[in-house]
Coordinates of C-alpha atoms and ligand atoms in Angstrom, one line a residue:
X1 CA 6.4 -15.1 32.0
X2 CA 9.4 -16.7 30.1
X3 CA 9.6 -17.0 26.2
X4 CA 10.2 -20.4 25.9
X5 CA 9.9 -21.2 22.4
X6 CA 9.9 -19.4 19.1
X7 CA 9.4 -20.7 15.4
X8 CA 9.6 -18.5 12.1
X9 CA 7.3 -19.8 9.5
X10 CA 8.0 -19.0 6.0
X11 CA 5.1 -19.6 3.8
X12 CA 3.9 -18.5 -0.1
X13 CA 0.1 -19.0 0.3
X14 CA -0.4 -16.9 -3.3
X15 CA 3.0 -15.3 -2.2
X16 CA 5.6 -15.0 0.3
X17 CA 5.3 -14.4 4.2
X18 CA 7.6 -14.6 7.0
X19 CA 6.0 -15.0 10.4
X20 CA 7.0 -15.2 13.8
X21 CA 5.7 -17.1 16.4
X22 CA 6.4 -16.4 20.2
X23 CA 5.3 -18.7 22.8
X24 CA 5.3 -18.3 26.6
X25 CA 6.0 -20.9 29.7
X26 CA 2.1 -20.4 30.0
X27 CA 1.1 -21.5 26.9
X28 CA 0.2 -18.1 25.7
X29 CA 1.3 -17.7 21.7
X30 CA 2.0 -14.2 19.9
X31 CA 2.7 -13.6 16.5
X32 CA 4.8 -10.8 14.3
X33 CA 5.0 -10.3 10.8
X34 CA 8.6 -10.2 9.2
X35 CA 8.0 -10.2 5.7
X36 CA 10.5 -8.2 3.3
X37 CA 9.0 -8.4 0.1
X38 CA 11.8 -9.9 -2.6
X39 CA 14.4 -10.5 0.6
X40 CA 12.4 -12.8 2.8
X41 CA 14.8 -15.1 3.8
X42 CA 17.2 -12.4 5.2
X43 CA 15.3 -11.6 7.8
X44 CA 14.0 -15.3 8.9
X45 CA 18.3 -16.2 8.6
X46 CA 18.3 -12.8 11.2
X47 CA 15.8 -13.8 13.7
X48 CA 16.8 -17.8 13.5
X49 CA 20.5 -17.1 13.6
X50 CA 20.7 -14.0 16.1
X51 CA 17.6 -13.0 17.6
X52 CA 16.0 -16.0 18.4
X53 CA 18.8 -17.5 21.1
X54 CA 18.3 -14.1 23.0
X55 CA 14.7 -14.7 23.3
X56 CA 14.3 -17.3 24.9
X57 CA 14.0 -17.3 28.9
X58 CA 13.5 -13.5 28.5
X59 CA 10.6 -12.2 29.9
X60 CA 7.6 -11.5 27.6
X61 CA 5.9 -8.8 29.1
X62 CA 9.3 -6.5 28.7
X63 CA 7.9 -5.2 25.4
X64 CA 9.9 -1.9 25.3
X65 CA 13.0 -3.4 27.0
X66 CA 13.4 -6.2 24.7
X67 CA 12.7 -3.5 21.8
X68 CA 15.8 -1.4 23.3
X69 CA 17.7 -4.8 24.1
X70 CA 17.6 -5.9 20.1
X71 CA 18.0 -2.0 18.7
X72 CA 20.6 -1.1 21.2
X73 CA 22.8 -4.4 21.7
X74 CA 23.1 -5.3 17.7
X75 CA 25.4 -2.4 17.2
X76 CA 24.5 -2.3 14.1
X77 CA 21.1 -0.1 14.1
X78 CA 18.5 0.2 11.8
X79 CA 18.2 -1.1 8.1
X80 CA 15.0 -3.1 6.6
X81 CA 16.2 -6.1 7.6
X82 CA 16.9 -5.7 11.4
X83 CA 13.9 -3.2 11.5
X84 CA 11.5 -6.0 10.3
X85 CA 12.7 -8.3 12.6
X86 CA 12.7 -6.4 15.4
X87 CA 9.0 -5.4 14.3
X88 CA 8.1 -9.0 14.6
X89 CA 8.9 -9.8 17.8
X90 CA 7.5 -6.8 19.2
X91 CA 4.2 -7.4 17.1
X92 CA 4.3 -11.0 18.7
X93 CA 4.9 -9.7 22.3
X94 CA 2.3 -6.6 21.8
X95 CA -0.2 -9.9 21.1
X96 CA 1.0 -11.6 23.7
X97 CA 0.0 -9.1 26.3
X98 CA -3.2 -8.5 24.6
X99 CA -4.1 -12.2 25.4
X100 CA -2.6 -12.4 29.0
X101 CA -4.7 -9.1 29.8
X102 CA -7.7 -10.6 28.1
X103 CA -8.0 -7.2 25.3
X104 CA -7.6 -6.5 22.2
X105 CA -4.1 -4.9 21.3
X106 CA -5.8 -1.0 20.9
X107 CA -7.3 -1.5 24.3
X108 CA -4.1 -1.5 25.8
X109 CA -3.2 1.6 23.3
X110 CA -5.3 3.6 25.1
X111 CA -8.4 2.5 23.5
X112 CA -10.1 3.8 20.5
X113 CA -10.0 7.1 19.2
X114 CA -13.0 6.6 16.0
X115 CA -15.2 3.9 15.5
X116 CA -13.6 2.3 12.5
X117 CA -10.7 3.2 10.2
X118 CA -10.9 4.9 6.8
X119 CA -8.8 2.3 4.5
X120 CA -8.1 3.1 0.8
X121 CA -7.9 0.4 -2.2
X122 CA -6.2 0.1 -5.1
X123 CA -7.8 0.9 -8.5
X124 CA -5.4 0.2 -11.6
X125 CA -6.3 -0.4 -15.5
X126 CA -4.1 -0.3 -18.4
X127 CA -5.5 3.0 -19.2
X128 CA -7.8 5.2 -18.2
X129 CA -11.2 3.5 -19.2
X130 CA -10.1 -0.1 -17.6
X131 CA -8.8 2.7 -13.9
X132 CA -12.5 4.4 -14.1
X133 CA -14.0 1.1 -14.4
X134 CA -11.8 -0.6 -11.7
X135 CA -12.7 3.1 -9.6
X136 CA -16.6 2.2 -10.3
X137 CA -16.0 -1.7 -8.6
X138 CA -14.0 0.0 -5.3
X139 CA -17.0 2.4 -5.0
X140 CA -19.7 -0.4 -5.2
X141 CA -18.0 -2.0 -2.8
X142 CA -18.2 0.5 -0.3
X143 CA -15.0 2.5 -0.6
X144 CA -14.5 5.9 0.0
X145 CA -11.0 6.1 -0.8
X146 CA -9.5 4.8 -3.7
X147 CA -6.0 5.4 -5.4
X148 CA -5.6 5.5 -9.1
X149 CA -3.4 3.8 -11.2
X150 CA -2.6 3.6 -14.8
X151 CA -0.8 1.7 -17.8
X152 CA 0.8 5.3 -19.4
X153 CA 0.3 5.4 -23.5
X154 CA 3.3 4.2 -25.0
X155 CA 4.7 2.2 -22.0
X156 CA 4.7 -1.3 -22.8
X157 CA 4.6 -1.5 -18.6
X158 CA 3.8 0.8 -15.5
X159 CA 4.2 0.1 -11.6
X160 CA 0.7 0.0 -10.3
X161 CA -1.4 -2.0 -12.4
X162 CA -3.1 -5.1 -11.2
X163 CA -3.6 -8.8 -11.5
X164 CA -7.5 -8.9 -11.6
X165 CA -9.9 -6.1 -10.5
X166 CA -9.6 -6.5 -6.1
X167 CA -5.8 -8.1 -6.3
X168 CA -2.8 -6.6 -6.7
X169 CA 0.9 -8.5 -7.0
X170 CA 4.0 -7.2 -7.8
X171 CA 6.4 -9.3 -7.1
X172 CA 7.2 -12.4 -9.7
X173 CA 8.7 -15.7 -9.4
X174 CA 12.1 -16.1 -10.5
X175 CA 14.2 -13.2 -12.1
X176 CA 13.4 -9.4 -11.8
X177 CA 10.5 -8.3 -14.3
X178 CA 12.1 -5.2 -16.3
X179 CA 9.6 -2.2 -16.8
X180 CA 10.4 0.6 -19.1
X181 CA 10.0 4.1 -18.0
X182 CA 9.8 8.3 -19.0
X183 CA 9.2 10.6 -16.6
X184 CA 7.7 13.0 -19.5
X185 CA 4.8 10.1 -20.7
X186 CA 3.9 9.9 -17.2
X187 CA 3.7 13.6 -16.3
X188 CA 1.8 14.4 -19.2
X189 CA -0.6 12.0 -18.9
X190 CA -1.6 11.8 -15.2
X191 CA -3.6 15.0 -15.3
X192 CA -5.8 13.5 -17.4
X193 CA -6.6 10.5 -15.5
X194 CA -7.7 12.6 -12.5
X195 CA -9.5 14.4 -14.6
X196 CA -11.4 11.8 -15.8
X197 CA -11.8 10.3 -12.1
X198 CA -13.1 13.6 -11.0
X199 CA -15.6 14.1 -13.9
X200 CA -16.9 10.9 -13.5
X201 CA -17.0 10.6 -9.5
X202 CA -17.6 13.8 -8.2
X203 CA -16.1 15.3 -5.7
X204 CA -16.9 13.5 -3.0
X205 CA -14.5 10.2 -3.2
X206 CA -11.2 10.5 -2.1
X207 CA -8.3 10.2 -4.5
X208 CA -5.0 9.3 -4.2
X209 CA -1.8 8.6 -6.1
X210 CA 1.1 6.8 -6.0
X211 CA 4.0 8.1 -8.0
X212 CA 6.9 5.4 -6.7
X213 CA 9.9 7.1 -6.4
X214 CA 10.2 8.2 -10.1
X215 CA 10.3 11.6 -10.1
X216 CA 12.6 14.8 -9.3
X217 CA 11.6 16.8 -6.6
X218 CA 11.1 19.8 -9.5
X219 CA 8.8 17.2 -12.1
X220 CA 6.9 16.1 -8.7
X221 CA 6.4 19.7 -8.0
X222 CA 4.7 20.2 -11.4
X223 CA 3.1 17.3 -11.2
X224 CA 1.7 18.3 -7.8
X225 CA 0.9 21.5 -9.2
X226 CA -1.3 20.3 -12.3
X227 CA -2.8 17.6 -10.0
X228 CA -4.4 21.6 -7.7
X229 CA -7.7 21.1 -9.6
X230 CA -8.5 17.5 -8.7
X231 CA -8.3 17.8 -5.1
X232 CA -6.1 14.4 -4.4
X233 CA -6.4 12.9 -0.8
X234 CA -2.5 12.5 -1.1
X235 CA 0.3 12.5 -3.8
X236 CA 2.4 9.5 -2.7
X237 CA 6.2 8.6 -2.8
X238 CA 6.6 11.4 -5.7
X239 CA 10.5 11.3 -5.2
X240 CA 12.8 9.4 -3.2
X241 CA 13.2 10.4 0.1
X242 CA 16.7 9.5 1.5
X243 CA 17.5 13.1 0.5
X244 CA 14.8 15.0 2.9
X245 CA 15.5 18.3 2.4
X246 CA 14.4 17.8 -1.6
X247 CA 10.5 17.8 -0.7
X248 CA 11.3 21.6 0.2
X249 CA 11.3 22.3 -3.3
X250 CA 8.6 20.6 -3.8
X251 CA 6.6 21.6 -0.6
X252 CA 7.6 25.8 -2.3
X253 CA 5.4 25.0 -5.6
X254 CA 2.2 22.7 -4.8
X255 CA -0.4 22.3 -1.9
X256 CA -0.9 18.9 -3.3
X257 CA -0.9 17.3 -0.2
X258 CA 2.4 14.4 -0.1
X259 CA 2.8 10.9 1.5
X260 CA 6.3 9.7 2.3
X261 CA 7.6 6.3 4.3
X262 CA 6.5 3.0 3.2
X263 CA 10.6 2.3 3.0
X264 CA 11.7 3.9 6.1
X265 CA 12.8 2.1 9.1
X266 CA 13.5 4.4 11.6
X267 CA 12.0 7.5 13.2
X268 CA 15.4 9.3 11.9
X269 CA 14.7 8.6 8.6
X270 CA 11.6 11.0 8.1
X271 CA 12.4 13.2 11.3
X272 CA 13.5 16.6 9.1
X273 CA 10.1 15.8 6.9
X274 CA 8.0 15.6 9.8
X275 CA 9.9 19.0 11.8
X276 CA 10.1 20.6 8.7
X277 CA 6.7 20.1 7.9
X278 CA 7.4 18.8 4.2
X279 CA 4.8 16.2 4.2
X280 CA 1.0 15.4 5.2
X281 CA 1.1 11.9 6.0
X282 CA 3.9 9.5 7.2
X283 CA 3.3 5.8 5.9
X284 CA 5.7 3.8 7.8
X285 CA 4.2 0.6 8.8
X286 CA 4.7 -1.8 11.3
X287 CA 6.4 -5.0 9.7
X288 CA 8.9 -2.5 8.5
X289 CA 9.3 0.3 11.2
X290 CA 10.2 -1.5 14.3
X291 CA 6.7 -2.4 15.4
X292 CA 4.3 -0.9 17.0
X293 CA 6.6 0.7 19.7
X294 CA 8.6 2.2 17.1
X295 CA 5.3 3.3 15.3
X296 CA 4.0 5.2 17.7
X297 CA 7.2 7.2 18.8
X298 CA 6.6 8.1 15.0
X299 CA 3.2 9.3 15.5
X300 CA 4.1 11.0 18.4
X301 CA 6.5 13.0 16.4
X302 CA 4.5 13.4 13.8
X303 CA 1.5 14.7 15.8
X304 CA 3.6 18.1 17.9
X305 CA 3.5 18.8 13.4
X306 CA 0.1 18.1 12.3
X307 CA 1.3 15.1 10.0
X308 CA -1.4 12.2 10.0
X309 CA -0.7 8.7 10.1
X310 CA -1.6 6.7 6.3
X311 CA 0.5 3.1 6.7
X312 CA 1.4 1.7 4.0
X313 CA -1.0 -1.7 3.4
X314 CA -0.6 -3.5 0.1
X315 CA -0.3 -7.5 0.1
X316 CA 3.2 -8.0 0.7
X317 CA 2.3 -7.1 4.3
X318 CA 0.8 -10.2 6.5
X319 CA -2.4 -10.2 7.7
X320 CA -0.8 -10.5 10.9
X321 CA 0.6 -6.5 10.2
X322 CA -2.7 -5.5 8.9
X323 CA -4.0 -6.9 12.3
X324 CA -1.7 -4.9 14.1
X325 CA -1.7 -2.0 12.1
X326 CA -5.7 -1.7 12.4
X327 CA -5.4 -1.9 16.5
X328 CA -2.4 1.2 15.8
X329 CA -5.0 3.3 13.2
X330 CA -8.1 2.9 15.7
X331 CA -6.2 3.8 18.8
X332 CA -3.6 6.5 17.7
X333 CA -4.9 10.1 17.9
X334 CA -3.0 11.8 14.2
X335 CA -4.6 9.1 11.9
X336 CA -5.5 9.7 8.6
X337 CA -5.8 6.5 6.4
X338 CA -4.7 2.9 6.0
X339 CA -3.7 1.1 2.6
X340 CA -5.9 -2.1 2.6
X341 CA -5.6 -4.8 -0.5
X342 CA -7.7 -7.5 -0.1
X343 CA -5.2 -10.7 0.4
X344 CA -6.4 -13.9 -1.8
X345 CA -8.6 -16.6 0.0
X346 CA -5.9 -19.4 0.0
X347 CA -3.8 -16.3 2.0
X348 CA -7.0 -16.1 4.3
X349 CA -7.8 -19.3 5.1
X350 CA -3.8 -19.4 6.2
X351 CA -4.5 -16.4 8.5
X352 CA -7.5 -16.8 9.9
X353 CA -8.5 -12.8 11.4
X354 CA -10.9 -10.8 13.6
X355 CA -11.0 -7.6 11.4
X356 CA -13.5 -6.7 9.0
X357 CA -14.5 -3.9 6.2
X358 CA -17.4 -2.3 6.4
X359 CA -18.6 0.3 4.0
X360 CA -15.1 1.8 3.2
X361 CA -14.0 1.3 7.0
X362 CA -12.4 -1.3 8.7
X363 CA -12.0 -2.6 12.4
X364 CA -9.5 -4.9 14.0
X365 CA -12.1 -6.8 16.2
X366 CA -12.5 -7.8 19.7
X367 CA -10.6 -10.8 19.9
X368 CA -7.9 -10.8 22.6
X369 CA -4.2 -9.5 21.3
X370 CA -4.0 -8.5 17.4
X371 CA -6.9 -10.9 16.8
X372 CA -5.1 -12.8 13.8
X373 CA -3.5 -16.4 14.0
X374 CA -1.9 -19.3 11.7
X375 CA -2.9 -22.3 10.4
X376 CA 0.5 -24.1 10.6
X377 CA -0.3 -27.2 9.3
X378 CA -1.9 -25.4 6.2
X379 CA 0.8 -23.0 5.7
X380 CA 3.4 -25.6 5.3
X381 CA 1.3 -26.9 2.0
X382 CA 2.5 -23.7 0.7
X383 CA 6.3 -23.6 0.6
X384 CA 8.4 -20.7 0.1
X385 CA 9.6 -19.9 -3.7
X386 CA 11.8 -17.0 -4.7
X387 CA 10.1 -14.1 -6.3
X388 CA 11.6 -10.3 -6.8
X389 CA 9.7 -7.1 -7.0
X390 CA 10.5 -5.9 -10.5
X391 CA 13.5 -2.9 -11.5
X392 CA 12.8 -0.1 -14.1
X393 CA 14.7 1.1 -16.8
X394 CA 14.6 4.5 -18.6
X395 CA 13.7 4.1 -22.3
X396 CA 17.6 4.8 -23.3
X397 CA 18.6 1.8 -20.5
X398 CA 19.2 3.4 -18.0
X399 CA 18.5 2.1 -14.4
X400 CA 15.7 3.8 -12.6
X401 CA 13.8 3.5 -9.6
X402 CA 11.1 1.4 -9.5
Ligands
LIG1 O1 5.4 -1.2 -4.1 O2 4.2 -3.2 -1.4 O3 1.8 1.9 -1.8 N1 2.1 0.8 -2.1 C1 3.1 0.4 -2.7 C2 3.3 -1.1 -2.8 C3 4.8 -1.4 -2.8 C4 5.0 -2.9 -2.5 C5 6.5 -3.2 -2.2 O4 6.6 -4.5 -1.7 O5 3.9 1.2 -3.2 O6 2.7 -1.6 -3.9
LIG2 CO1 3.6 3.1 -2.4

């Protein structure tokens, strides 16, 4: 079954998506999402330029081979860029299969493990009473796991906060928006908006919380501390992780339960967090982690240490990843959550998709493969335009991590 043509699409229906499209000497299509928010075109240049003349004539149903062929044989391993375009072809041959077998993708992942996946949204405000209100939306709409965001006093700007109550965007056309941070704003107020969640919501709702990279391990262990009380679901990203062995430090001071990985790559690059037991969830995805065979060597790992599974899911990632992401969360056994933001419509009607959310849960859907296709013609109405995520800035100048 010979690959005999592939196509990337780069389209900005609301905002930018890379997609690959793999199609047999049946007739049989598959699709992979190899979107790198901010450095989009990098990756279509690395699957146009390199990856794409290998392709074709090889045979499609040699998912893992042609996974080792493009790891293995560029010399050069791992790295966002190769990862997510590696990720998309395996995404589109994972679909492929999926059709030719007449399944859905998490049939042929051993099946399902639960009945639906517990996804979490996105509540943000520009301070606490517009984040309870947002909170109050995500629970009327059937969520049962929300995280919390929230403009911090005295920072004209904070990571996290939204465009619109369901939507959330951070990338912007153009130059690099510049946000202005302090580590001691934030830590002093973030108590306080949990809680304020927690008095108002109960205990029942799962909370979460991303802190983006911006702390030390020792401020994200007092943060993690003072956060005991409210019970949060996960404490996410609360210091970068190239340097592993820091979330020891953290991992001595708090049973705040942490979340790690939406930037990783590789299995190597959370492998002492995961032996070490350092963290609760791993959140690498599949746009960004090699696919879903790269995923689930992760989860492999991660289950021999009682980590759970929580992909990272915010817009930026395709619907053709949240696709195969949801066949990954229903079928893998160490799940814990998925990140879900609601794409726009115009982004919708460009992917047209079999999964659905139901009363805080979602499910990929029966349809053959990952269930999610294009709309070429539409998606070239909607031509690519340069946007960056924003960098932050301490309040003296100096350059932090956003
Ligand atoms: O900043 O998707 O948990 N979610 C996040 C996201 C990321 C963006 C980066 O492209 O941290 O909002
Ligand atoms: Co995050």
């Amino acid at each position: 079954m010979k690959i005999v043509d592939a196509k990337v699409i780069v389209c900005c229906p609301g905002r930018n998506f890379v997609t690959l499209k793999l199609t047999t000497e049946d007739g049989v299509y598959g699709l992979g999402d190899a979107t790198l928010n901010g450095r989009e075109l990098a990756v279509a240049s690395y699957l146009k330029d390199y990856v794409i003349p290998l392709l074709i004539g090889r045979d499609a149903r040699r998912i893992e081979d042609t996974w080792q062929y493009f790891y293995k044989g560029a010399y050069w391993r791992r790295g966002p860029v190769t990862m997510s375009a590696i990720a998309a072809v395996d995404t589109a041959l994972w679909d492929i299969k999926g059709k030719v077998m007449n399944a859905p993708l998490y049939q042929l992942l051993g099946g399902a493990s639960r009945d639906a996946v517990l996804v979490y949204g996105h509540a943000s405000g520009s301070g606490i009473e517009e984040t309870v209100q947002a909170a109050a939306h995500y629970i009327k709409g059937g969520y049962k796991a929300i995280r919390a965001q929230s403009g911090i006093p005295g920072l004209p700007s904070t990571y996290g906060v939204g465009r619109g109550v369901m939507y959330y965007e951070p990338a912007e056309k153009d130059a690099p928006p510049e946000n202005s941070w302090s580590s001691e704003a934030y830590m002093n107020f973030v108590p306080s908006l949990f809680a304020r969640l927690r008095k108002e919501f109960g205990n029942e709702l799962h909370l979460l919380h991303d802190v983006h990279h911006r702390l030390t391990p020792m401020e994200a262990a007092r943060l993690g501390k003072e956060l005991e009380p409210h019970h949060l679901f996960w404490l996410e990203d609360p210091t970068p992780a190239e340097l592993q062995e820091g979330f020891r430090l953290i991992r001595q001071h708090t049973t705040t339960p942490l979340a790690v990985g939406e930037v990783f790559n590789t299995i190597y690059d959370c492998q002492q967090l995961i032996q070490e037991q350092l963290i609760d969830y791993i959140r690498t995805t599949v746009v960004h982690a090699g696919g879903i065979t790269h995923l689930r060597r992760i989860a492999n790992l991660a289950e021999m240490y009682q980590v759970r599974t929580g992909s990272h899911g915010a817009t930026d990632l395709s619907p053709v990843c949240m696709g195969a992401a949801l066949h990954f969360d229903l079928s893998v056994h160490n799940f814990g959550i998925q990140e879900y933001m609601k794409h726009t419509d115009e982004t919708d009607r460009v992917f047209p998709h079999a999964y659905k959310f139901e009363n805080g849960l979602m499910h990929p859907g029966d349809a053959p493969g990952l269930g999610v296709d294009i709309e070429e013609e539409l998606a070239a109405k909607y031509p690519y335009a340069v946007a960056y995520l924003p960098v932050n800035r301490k309040l003296d100048g100096t350059m932090h991590n956003w």
